[in-house]
mmCIF file of C-alpha atoms in Angstrom:
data_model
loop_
_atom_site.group_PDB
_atom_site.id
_atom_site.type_symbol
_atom_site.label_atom_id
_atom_site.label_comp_id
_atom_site.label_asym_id
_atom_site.label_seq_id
_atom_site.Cartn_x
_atom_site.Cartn_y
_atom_site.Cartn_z
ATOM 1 C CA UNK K 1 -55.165 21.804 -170.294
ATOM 2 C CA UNK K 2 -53.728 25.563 -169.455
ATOM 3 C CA UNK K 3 -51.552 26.511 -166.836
ATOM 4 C CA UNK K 4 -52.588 30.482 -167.472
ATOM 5 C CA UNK K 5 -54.322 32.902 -169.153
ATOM 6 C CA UNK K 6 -53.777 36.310 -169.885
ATOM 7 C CA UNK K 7 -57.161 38.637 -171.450
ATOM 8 C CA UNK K 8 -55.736 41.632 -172.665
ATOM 9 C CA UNK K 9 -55.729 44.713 -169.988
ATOM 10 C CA UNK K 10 -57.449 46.804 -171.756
ATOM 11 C CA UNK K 11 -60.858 44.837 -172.922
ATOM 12 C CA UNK K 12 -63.961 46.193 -173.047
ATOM 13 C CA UNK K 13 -66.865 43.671 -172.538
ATOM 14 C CA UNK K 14 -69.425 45.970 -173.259
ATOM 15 C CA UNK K 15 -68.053 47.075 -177.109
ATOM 16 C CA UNK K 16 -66.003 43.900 -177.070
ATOM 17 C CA UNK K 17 -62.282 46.583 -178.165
ATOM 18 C CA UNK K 18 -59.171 44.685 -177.297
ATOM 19 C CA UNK K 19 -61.208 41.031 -177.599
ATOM 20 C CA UNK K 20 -58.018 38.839 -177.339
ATOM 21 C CA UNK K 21 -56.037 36.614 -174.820
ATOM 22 C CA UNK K 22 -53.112 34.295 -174.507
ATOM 23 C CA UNK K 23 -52.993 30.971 -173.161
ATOM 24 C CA UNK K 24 -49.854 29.577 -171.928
ATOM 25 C CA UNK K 25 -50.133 25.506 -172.103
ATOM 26 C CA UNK K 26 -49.146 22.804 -169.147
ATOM 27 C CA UNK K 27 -47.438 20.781 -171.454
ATOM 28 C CA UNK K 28 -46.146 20.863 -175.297
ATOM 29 C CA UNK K 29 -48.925 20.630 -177.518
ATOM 30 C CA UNK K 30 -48.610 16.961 -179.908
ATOM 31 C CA UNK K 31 -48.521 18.004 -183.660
ATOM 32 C CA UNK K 32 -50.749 15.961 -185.900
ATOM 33 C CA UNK K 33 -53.029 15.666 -188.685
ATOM 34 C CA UNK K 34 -55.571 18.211 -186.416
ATOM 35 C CA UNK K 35 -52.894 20.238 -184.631
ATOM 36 C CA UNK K 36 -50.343 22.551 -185.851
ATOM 37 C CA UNK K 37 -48.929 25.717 -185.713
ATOM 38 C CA UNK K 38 -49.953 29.017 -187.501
ATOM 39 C CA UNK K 39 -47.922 32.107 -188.028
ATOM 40 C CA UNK K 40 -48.388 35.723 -186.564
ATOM 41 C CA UNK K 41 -49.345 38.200 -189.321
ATOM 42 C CA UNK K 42 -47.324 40.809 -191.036
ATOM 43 C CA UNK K 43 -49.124 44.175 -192.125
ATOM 44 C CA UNK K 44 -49.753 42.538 -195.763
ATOM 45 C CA UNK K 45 -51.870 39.240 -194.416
ATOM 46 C CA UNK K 46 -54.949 40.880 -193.623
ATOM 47 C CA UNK K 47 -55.843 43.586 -196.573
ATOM 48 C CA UNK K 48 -59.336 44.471 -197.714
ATOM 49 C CA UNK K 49 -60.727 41.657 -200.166
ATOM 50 C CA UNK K 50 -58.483 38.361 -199.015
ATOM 51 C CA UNK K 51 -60.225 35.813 -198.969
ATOM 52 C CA UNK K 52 -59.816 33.693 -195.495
ATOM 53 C CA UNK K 53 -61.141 30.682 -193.618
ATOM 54 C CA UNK K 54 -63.176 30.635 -190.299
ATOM 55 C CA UNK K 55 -62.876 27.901 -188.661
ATOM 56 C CA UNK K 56 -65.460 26.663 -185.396
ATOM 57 C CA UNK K 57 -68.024 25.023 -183.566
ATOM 58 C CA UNK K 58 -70.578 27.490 -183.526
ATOM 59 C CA UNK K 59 -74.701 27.345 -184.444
ATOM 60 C CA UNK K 60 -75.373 26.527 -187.709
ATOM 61 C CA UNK K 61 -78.691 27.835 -187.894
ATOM 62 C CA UNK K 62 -80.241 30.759 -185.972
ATOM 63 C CA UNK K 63 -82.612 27.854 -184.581
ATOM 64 C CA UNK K 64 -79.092 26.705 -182.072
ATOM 65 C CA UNK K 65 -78.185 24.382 -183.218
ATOM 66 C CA UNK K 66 -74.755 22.842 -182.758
ATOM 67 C CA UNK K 67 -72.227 21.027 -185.297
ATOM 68 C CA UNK K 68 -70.980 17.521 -184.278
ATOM 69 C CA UNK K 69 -68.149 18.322 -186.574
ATOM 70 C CA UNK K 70 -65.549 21.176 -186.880
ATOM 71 C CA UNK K 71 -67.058 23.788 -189.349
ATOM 72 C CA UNK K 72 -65.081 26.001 -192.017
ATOM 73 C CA UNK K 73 -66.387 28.737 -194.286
ATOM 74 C CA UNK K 74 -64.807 31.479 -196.907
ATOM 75 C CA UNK K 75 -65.218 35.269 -195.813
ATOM 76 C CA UNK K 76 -63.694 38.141 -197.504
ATOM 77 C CA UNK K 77 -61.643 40.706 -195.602
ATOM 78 C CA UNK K 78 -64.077 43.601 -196.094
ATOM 79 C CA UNK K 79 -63.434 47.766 -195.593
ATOM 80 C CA UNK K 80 -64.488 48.561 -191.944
ATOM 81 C CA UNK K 81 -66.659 50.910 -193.101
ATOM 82 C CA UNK K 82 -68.663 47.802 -194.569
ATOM 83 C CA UNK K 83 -69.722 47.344 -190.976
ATOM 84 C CA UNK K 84 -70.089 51.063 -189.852
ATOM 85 C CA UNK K 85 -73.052 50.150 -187.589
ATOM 86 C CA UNK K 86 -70.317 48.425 -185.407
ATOM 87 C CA UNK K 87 -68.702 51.751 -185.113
ATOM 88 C CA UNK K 88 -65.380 49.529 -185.549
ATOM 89 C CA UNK K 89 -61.936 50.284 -184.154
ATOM 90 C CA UNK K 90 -58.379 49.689 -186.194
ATOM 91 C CA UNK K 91 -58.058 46.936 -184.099
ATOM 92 C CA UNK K 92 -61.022 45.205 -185.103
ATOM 93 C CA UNK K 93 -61.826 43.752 -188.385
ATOM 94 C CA UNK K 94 -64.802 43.142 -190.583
ATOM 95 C CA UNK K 95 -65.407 39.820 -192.915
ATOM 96 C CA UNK K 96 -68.095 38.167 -194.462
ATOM 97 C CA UNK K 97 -69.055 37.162 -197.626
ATOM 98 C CA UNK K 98 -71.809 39.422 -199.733
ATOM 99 C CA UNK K 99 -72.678 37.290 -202.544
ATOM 100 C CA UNK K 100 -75.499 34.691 -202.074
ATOM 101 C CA UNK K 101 -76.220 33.455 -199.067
ATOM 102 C CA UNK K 102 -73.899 35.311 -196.899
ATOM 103 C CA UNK K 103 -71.870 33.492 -194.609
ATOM 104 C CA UNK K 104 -70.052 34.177 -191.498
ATOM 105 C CA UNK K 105 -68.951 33.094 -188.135
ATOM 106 C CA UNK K 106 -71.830 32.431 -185.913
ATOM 107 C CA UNK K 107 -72.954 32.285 -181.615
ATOM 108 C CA UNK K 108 -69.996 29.711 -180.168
ATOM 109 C CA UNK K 109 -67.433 30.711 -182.925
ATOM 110 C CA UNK K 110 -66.024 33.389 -180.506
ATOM 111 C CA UNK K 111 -62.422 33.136 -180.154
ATOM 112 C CA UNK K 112 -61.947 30.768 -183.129
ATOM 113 C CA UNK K 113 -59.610 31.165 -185.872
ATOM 114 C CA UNK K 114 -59.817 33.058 -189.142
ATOM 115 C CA UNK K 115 -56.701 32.625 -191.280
ATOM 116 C CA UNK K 116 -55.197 33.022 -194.579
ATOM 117 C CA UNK K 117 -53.300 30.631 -196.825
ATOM 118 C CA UNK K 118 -50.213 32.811 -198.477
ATOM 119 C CA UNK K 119 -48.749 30.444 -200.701
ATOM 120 C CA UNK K 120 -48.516 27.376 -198.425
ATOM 121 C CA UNK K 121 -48.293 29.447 -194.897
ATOM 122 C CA UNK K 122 -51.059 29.946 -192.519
ATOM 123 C CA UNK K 123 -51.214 33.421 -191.184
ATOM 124 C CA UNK K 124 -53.751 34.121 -188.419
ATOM 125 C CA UNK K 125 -54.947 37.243 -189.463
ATOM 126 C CA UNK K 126 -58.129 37.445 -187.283
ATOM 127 C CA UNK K 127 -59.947 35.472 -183.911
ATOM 128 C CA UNK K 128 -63.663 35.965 -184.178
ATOM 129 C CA UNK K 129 -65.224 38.368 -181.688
ATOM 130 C CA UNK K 130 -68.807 39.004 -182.697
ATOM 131 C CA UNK K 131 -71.398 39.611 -184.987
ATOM 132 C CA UNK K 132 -75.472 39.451 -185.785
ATOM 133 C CA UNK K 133 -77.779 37.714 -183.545
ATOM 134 C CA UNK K 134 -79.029 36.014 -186.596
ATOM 135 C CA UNK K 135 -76.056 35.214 -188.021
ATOM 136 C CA UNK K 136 -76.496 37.003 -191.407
ATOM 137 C CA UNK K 137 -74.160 39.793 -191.897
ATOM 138 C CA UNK K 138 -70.827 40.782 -191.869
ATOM 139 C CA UNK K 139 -68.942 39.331 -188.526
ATOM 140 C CA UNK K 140 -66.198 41.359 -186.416
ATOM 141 C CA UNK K 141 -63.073 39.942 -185.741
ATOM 142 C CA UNK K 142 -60.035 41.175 -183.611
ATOM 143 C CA UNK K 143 -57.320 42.099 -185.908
ATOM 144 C CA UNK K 144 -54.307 39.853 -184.510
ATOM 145 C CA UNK K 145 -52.024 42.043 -186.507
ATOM 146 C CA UNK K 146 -52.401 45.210 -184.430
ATOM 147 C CA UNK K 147 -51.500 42.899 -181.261
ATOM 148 C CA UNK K 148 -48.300 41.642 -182.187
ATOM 149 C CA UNK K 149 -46.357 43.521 -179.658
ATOM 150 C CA UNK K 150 -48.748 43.146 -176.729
ATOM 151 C CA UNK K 151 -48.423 39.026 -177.836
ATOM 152 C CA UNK K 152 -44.718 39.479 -178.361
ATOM 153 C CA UNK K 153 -44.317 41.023 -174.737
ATOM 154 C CA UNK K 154 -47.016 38.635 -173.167
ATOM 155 C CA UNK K 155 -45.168 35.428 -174.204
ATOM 156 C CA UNK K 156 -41.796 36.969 -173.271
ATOM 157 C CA UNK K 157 -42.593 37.821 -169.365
ATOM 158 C CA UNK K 158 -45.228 34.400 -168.948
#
């Protein structure tokens, strides 16, 4: 499936900082209906109150249980200091949606996708890193904006 993998060389898997990593494929990946490509951010993409999509095949109850198909839910890009009891980094993001039933990534989402549609362009402006154990609050997500030149320099020398 991958011929390599790079985790970034400075994360922390006790307060989950620098949560990202690259995978370089054996082969070209085959575009279709379920596989495309997705832009890199710009400093714009991922402002306080967008509204993006989170994408995965995490629990969908705190009970565990599993999806048998792909899940997708609306968070809103919120201030970090939303989520202060994360003690959040700038490289680190907070999302989640307040109103109602609040919704959010949940256990087996990590590393999945959260993105935003900009008129017709998918930007991914986040990769889900963690969150509650019950699944009920705002969720943290590595800001793939403030990793551009670490991906940049990654997919030039590998």
């Amino acid at each position: 499936m991958h011929d390599s993998s790079r985790l970034h060389p400075n994360y922390n898997s006790t307060n989950y900082n620098n949560d990202i990593a690259l995978f370089k494929l054996q082969t070209r990946a085959e575009f279709s209906s379920t596989v495309g490509t997705i832009c890199l951010p710009n400093e714009f993409v991922a402002n306080v109150g967008k509204r993006a999509v989170v994408i995965g095949w995490g629990k969908i109850s705190i009970q565990g249980i599993f999806p048998s198909k792909l899940q997708e839910t609306f968070v809103e890009i919120k201030n970090n200091s939303e989520c202060s009891f994360y003690n959040l980094q700038k490289t680190q993001l907070c999302a989640g949606i307040s109103v109602g039933d609040i919704k959010d990534s949940c256990q087996g989402d990590s590393g999945s996708p959260m993105f935003i549609n900009d008129n017709g362009r998918y930007y991914l402006a986040g990769i889900v890193s963690y969150g509650r154990s019950k699944c009920d609050g705002f969720g943290v997500y590595t800001n793939v904006f403030e990793y551009l030149s670490w991906i940049k320099k990654t997919m030039k020398y590998n």
